[in-house]
XYZ file of C-alpha atoms in Angstrom:
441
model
C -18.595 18.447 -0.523
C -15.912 21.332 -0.171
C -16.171 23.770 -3.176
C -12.936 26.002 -1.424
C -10.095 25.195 -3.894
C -6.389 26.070 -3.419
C -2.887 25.588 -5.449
C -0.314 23.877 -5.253
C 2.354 26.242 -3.590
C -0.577 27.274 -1.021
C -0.695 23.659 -0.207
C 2.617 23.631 0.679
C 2.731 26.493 2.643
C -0.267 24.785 4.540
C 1.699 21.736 5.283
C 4.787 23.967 6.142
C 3.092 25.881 8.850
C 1.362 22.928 9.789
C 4.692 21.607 10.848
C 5.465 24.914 12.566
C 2.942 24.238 14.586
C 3.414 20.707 15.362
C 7.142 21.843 16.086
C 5.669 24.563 18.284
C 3.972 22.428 20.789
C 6.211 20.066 21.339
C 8.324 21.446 24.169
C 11.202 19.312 25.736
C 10.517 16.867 22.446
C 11.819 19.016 19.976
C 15.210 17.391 20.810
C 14.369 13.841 20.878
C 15.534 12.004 17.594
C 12.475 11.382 16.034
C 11.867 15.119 15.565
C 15.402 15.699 13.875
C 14.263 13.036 11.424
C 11.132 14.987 10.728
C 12.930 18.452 10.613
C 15.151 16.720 7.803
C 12.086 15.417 6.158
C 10.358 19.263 6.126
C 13.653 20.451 4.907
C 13.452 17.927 2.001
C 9.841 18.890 1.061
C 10.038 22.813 1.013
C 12.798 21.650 -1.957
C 10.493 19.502 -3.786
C 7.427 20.028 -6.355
C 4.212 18.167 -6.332
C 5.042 15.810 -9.674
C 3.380 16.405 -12.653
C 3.169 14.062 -15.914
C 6.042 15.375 -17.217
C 7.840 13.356 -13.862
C 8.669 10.234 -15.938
C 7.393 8.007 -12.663
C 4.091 9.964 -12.660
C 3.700 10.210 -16.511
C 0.166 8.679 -16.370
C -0.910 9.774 -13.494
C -2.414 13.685 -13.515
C -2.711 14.600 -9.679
C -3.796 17.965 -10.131
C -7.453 17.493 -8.241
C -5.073 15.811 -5.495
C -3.506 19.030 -4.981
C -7.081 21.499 -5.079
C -8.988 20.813 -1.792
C -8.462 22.961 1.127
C -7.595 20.209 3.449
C -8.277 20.203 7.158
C -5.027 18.981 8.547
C -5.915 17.987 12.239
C -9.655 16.936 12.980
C -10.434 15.927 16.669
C -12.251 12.935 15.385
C -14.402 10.548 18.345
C -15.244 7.419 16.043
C -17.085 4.726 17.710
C -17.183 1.127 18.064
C -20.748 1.326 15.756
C -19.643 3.415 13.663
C -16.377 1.691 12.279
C -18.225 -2.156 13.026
C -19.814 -2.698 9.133
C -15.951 -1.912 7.796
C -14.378 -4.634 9.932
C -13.671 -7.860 9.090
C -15.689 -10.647 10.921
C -12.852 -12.717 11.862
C -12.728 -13.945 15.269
C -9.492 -15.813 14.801
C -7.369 -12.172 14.417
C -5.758 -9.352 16.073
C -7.038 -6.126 15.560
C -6.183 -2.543 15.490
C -7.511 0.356 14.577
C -6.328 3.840 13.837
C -8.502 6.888 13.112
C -6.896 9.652 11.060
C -2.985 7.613 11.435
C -3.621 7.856 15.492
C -3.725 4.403 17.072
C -7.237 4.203 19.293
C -6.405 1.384 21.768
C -9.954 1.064 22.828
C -11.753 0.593 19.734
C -8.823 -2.715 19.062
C -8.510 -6.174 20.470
C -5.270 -7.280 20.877
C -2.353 -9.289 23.485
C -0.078 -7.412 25.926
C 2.538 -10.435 24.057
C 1.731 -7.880 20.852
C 4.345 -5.276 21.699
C 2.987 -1.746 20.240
C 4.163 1.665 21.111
C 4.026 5.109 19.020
C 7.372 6.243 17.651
C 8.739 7.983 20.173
C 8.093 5.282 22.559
C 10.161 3.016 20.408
C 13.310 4.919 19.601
C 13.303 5.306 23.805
C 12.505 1.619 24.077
C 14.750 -0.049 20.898
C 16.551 2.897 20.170
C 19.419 1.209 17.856
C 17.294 -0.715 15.912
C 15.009 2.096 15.672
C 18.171 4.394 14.449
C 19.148 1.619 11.800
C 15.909 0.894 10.515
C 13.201 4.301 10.752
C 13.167 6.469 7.642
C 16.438 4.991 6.755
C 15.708 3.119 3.362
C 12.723 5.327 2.085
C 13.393 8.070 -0.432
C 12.812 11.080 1.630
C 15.221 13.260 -0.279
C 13.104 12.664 -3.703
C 9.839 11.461 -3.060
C 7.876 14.537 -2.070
C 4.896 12.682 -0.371
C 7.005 10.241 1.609
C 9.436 13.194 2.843
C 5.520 14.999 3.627
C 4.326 11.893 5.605
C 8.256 11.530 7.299
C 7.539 15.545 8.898
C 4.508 15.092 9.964
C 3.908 12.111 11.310
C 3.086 12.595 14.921
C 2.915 9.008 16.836
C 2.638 6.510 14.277
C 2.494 2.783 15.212
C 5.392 0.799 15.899
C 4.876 -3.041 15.760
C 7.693 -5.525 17.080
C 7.907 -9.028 16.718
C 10.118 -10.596 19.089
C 13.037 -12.962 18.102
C 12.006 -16.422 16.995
C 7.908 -15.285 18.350
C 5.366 -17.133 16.069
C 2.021 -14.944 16.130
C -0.698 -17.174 16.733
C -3.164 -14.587 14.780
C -3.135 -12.590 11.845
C -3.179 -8.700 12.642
C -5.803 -6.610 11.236
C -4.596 -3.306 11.266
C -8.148 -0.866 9.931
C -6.795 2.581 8.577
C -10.025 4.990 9.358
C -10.073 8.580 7.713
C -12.858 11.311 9.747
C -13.733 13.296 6.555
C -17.426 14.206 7.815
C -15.895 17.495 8.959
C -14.778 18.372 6.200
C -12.024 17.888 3.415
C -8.745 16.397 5.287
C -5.197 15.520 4.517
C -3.645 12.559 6.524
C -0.336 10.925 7.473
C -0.797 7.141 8.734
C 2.960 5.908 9.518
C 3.056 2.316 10.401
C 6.202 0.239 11.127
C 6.942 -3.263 11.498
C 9.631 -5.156 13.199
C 10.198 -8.462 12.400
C 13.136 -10.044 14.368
C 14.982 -13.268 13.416
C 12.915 -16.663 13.068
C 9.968 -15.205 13.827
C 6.359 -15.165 11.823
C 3.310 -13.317 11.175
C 0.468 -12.512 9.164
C -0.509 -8.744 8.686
C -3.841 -7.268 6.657
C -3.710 -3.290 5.831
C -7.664 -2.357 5.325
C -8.643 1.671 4.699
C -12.262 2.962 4.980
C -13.050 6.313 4.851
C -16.277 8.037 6.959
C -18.281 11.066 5.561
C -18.592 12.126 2.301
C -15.714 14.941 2.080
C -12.888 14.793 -0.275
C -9.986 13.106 1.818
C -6.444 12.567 1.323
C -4.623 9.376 2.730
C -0.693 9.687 2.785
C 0.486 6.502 4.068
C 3.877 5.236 4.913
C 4.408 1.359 5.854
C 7.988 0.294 6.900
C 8.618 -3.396 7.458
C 11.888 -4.582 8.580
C 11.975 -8.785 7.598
C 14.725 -10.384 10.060
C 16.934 -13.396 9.386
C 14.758 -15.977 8.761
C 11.415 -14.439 9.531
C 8.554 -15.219 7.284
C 5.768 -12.225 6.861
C 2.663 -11.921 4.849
C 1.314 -8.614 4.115
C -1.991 -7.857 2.492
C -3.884 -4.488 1.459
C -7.141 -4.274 0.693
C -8.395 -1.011 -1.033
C -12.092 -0.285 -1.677
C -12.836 3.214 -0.489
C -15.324 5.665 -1.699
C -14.647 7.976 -4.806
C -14.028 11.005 -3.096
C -10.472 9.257 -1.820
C -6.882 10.304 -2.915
C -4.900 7.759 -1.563
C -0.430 7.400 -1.851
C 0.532 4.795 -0.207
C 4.168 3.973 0.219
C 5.275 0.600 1.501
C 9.243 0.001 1.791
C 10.420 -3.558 2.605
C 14.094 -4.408 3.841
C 15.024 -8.140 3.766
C 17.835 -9.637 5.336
C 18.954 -13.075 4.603
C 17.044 -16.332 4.649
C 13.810 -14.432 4.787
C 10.347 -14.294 2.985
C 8.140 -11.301 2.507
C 4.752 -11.746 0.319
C 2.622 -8.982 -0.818
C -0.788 -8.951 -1.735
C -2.188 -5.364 -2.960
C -6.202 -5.386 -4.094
C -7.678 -2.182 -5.335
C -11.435 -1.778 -6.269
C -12.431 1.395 -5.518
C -11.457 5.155 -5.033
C -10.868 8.646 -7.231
C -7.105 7.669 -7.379
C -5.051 5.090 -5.513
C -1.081 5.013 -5.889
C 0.704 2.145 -4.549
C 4.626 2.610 -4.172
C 5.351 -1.143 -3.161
C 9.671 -1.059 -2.774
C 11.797 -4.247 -1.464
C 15.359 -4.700 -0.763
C 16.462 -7.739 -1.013
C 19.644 -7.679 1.356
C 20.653 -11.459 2.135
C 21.268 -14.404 0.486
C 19.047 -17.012 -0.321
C 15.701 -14.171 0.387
C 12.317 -14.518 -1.343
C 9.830 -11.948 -1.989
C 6.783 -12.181 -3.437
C 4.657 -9.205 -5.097
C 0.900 -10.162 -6.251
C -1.846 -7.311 -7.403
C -5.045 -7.474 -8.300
C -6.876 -4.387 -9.459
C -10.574 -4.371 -10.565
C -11.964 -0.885 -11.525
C -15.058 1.142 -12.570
C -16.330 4.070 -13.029
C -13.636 7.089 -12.956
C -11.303 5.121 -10.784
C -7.822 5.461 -11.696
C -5.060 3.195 -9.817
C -1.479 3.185 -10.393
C 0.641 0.787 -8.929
C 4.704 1.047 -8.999
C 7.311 -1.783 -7.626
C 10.640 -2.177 -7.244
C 12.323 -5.317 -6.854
C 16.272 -4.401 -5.754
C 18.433 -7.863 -5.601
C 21.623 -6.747 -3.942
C 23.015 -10.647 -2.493
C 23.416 -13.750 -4.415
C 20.673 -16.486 -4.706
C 17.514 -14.666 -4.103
C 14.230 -15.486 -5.866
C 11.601 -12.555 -6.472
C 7.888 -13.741 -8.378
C 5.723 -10.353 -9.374
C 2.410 -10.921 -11.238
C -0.451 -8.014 -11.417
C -3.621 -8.228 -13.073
C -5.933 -6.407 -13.658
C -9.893 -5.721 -14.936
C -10.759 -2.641 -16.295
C -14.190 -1.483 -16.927
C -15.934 1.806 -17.767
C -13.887 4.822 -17.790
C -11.301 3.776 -15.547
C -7.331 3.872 -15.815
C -4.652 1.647 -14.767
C -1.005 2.045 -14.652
C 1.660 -0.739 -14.019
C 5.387 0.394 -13.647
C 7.254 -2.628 -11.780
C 11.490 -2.425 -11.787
C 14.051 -5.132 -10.967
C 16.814 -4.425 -10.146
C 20.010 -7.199 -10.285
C 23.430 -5.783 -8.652
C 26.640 -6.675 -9.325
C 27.311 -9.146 -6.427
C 23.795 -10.455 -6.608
C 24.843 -13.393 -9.008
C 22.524 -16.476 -8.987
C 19.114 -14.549 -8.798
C 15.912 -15.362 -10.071
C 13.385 -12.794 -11.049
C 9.861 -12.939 -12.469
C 7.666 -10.681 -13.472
C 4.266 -10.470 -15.320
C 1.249 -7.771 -15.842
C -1.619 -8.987 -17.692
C -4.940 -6.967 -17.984
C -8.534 -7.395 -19.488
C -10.463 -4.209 -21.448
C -14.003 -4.308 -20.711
C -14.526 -1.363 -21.874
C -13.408 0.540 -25.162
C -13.085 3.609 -23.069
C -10.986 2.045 -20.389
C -7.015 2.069 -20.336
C -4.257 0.629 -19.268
C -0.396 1.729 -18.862
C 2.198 -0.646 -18.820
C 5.745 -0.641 -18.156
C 7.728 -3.616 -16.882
C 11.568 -2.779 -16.745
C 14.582 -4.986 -16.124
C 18.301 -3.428 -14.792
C 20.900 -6.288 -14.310
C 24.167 -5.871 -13.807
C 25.307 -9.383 -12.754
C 25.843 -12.249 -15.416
C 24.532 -15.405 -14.001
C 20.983 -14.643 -13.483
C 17.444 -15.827 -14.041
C 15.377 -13.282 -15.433
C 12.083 -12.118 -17.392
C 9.124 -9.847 -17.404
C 6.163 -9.074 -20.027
C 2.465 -7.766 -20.038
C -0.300 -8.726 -21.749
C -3.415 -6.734 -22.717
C -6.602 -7.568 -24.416
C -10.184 -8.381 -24.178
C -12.197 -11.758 -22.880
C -10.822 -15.095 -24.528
C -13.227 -15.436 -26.984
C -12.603 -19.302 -27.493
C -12.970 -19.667 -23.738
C -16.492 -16.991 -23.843
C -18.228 -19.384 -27.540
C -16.937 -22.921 -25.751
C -18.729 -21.818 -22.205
C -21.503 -20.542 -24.437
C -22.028 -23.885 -26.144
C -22.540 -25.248 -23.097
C -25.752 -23.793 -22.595
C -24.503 -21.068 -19.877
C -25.520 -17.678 -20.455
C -23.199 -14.170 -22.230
C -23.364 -12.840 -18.554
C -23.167 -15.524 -16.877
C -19.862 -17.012 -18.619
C -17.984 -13.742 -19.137
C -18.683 -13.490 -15.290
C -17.073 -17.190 -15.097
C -13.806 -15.853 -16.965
C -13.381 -13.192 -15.314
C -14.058 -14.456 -12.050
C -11.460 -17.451 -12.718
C -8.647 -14.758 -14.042
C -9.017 -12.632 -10.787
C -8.717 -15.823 -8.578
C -5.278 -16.418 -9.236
C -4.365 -13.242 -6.999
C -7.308 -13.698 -4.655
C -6.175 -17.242 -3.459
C -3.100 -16.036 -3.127
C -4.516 -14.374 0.214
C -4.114 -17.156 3.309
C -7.479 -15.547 4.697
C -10.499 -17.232 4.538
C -12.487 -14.006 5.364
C -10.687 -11.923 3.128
C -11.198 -14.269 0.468
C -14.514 -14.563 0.788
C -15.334 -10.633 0.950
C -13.423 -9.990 -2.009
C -14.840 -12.789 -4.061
C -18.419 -11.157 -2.785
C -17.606 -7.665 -4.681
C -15.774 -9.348 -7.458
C -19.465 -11.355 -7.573
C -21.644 -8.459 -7.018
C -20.297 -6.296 -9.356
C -20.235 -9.030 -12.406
C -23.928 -9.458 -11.434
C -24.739 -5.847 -12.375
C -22.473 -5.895 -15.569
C -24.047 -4.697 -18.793
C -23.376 -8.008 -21.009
């Protein structure tokens, strides 16, 4: 592992000139829109600071080790199909792409010509209004210093676009890879997703990191949900411990439509999850389900906003989460109710189990409403194993170990089934299983 530390402000200066650069060699490009949006974006982050915990939205969550690796910031990486094969899901019944360091590898994936892909500057040529209504248009680039980072330098991204009224027959497995057996690296995977009117599909996010260097992953997911479409979205995080990873995914809803979330962390040195959805329509439903299961040092901190800005909309938010050993969790999940969006029902819950006396948890779920006729509540819940539930199971005859591994199992099943993947399922109901097996009763 790298021992070559750096600050903060040399950071930025390294991501500054690493735009200069990227600026540099783009010729006739420089003019095309997607590299005005990214010249606003650098222009945004040479005015903003790395947070610290005295940023109210990163109170618990100390980045400083982020911020210390001298990262490499472009790696000529040649991944191959056996390398990347034990991280992939054995699903023949799905789409799949892969992209190594945020570049899409077209070779290494297995998908239709009736999937319509393209890199971002591809799109804006090919849907170039709905490109300029919908690309960097809702995220915070003017505050958020690591989505404005991500916004410069992105380089091709993926675009996704699902036709008007198209039903995907498949789910889409979309495998992030990170090269860090080069050496420390910083990366910028930029995904988004166009879901027209009427239309359906099923999409899994899944990152894996290769080589045992320190590695950054700043991800950006965009996901535009049509009139009428219906779109599940699932992340599953279980990197290794030498992984920073901020991921932001921003969700725009128009009306009629249904977006569900499903967000499972297990492993890595810290994992941020910035999960934001407009709900801009009538009669829209979202749907926001965590599950995060931690050991050792891990620390995962996962923020959500809910913004209800049309009447009659429905949005259902429950995290849990398991915390073992030293490990840290933070929950921060906002709803917002405007004015006009009268007739809105909103939900939210965060409940967590201590395993450990050294383990924490950070909980904060808030409620904004300005409109009068609403349906609203949130709460969180924190404690130990049932004990009723642990002596009844143990009167039974069935083992400590055994039936703490039985409650446990049963309270992080509620998210898990909430996954319409048999594969998934299963592999996550594996680790949940493997790790309960090696738990210290």
């Amino acid at each position: 592992m790298s021992n070559t530390k750096i600050d903060a402000s040399d950071l930025k200066t390294r991501f500054e000139a690493h735009f200069e650069a990227l600026e540099a060699g783009l010729n006739g490009k420089a003019q095309l829109p997607l590299h005005q949006i990214r010249r606003e974006a650098i222009e945004n982050f040479k005015k903003l600071d790395f947070p610290n915990t005295k940023n109210e939205e990163w109170k618990y969550t100390n980045i400083a080790k982020i911020l210390k690796p001298l990262y490499l910031l472009e790696v000529d990486s040649q991944l191959t199909q056996e390398q990347i094969k034990p991280f992939l899901f054995s699903e023949e019944n799905a789409y799949s792409l892969v992209l190594v360091n945020g570049k899409f590898i077209p070779e290494l994936s297995n998908y239709p010509e009736t999937l319509l892909l393209s890199n971002l500057d591809e799109a804006f040529v090919q849907y170039p209004e709905l490109i300029a209504q919908t690309f960097a248009q809702y995220l915070e680039v003017e505050t958020e210093v690591f989505t404005a980072l991500n916004t410069a330098l992105v380089e091709q991204g993926l675009c996704i676009k699902i036709q008007d009224h198209q039903v995907l027959d498949k789910p889409v497995f979309i495998h992030h890879f990170t090269d860090a057996q080069q050496g420390d690296i910083a990366v910028q995977p930029r995904l988004l997703i166009l879901a027209g009117a009427n239309s359906q599909a099923s999409f899994l996010e899944k990152s894996d990191t290769l080589g045992n260097f320190q590695s950054l992953n700043n991800a950006v997911a965009e996901i535009f949900v049509g009139e009428n479409a219906h779109i599940q979205h699932y992340k599953i995080q279980n990197d290794q411990p030498t992984v920073f990873y901020i991921g932001t995914t921003q969700v725009y809803q128009q009306k009629n439509s249904t977006y569900s979330n499903v967000t499972v962390s297990l492993n890595g040195a810290i994992i941020r999850n910035n999960l934001n959805i407009l709900l801009d329509g009538e009669n829209v439903e979202s749907n926001m389900y965590g599950l995060y299961m931690l050991e050792g040092n891990t620390l995962v901190d996962n923020h959500s906003i809910a913004d209800h800005k049309k009447p009659n909309s429905i949005s259902n938010e429950l995290y849990k989460g398991i915390l073992d050993e030293k490990s840290i969790g933070v929950f921060n999940g906002k709803i917002y109710v405007r004015q006009d969006a009268q007739k809105t029902n909103a939900y939210q819950q965060n409940r967590n189990i201590l395993l450990s006396d050294e383990a924490a948890i950070n909980t904060k779920p808030q409620l904004e409403i300005w409109a009068d006729d609403v349906k609203c509540s949130h709460g969180a819940t924190t404690g130990n194993l049932d004990e009723t539930a642990l002596f009844y199971l143990r009167s039974r005859g069935i083992s400590q170990t055994e039936a703490r591994a039985l409650l446990i199992q049963a309270f992080a099943n509620e998210i898990i089934q909430m996954i319409q993947l048999d594969s998934v399922q299963n592999y996550l109901s594996e680790i949940i299983a493997e790790r309960l097996r090696h738990e210290k009763p």
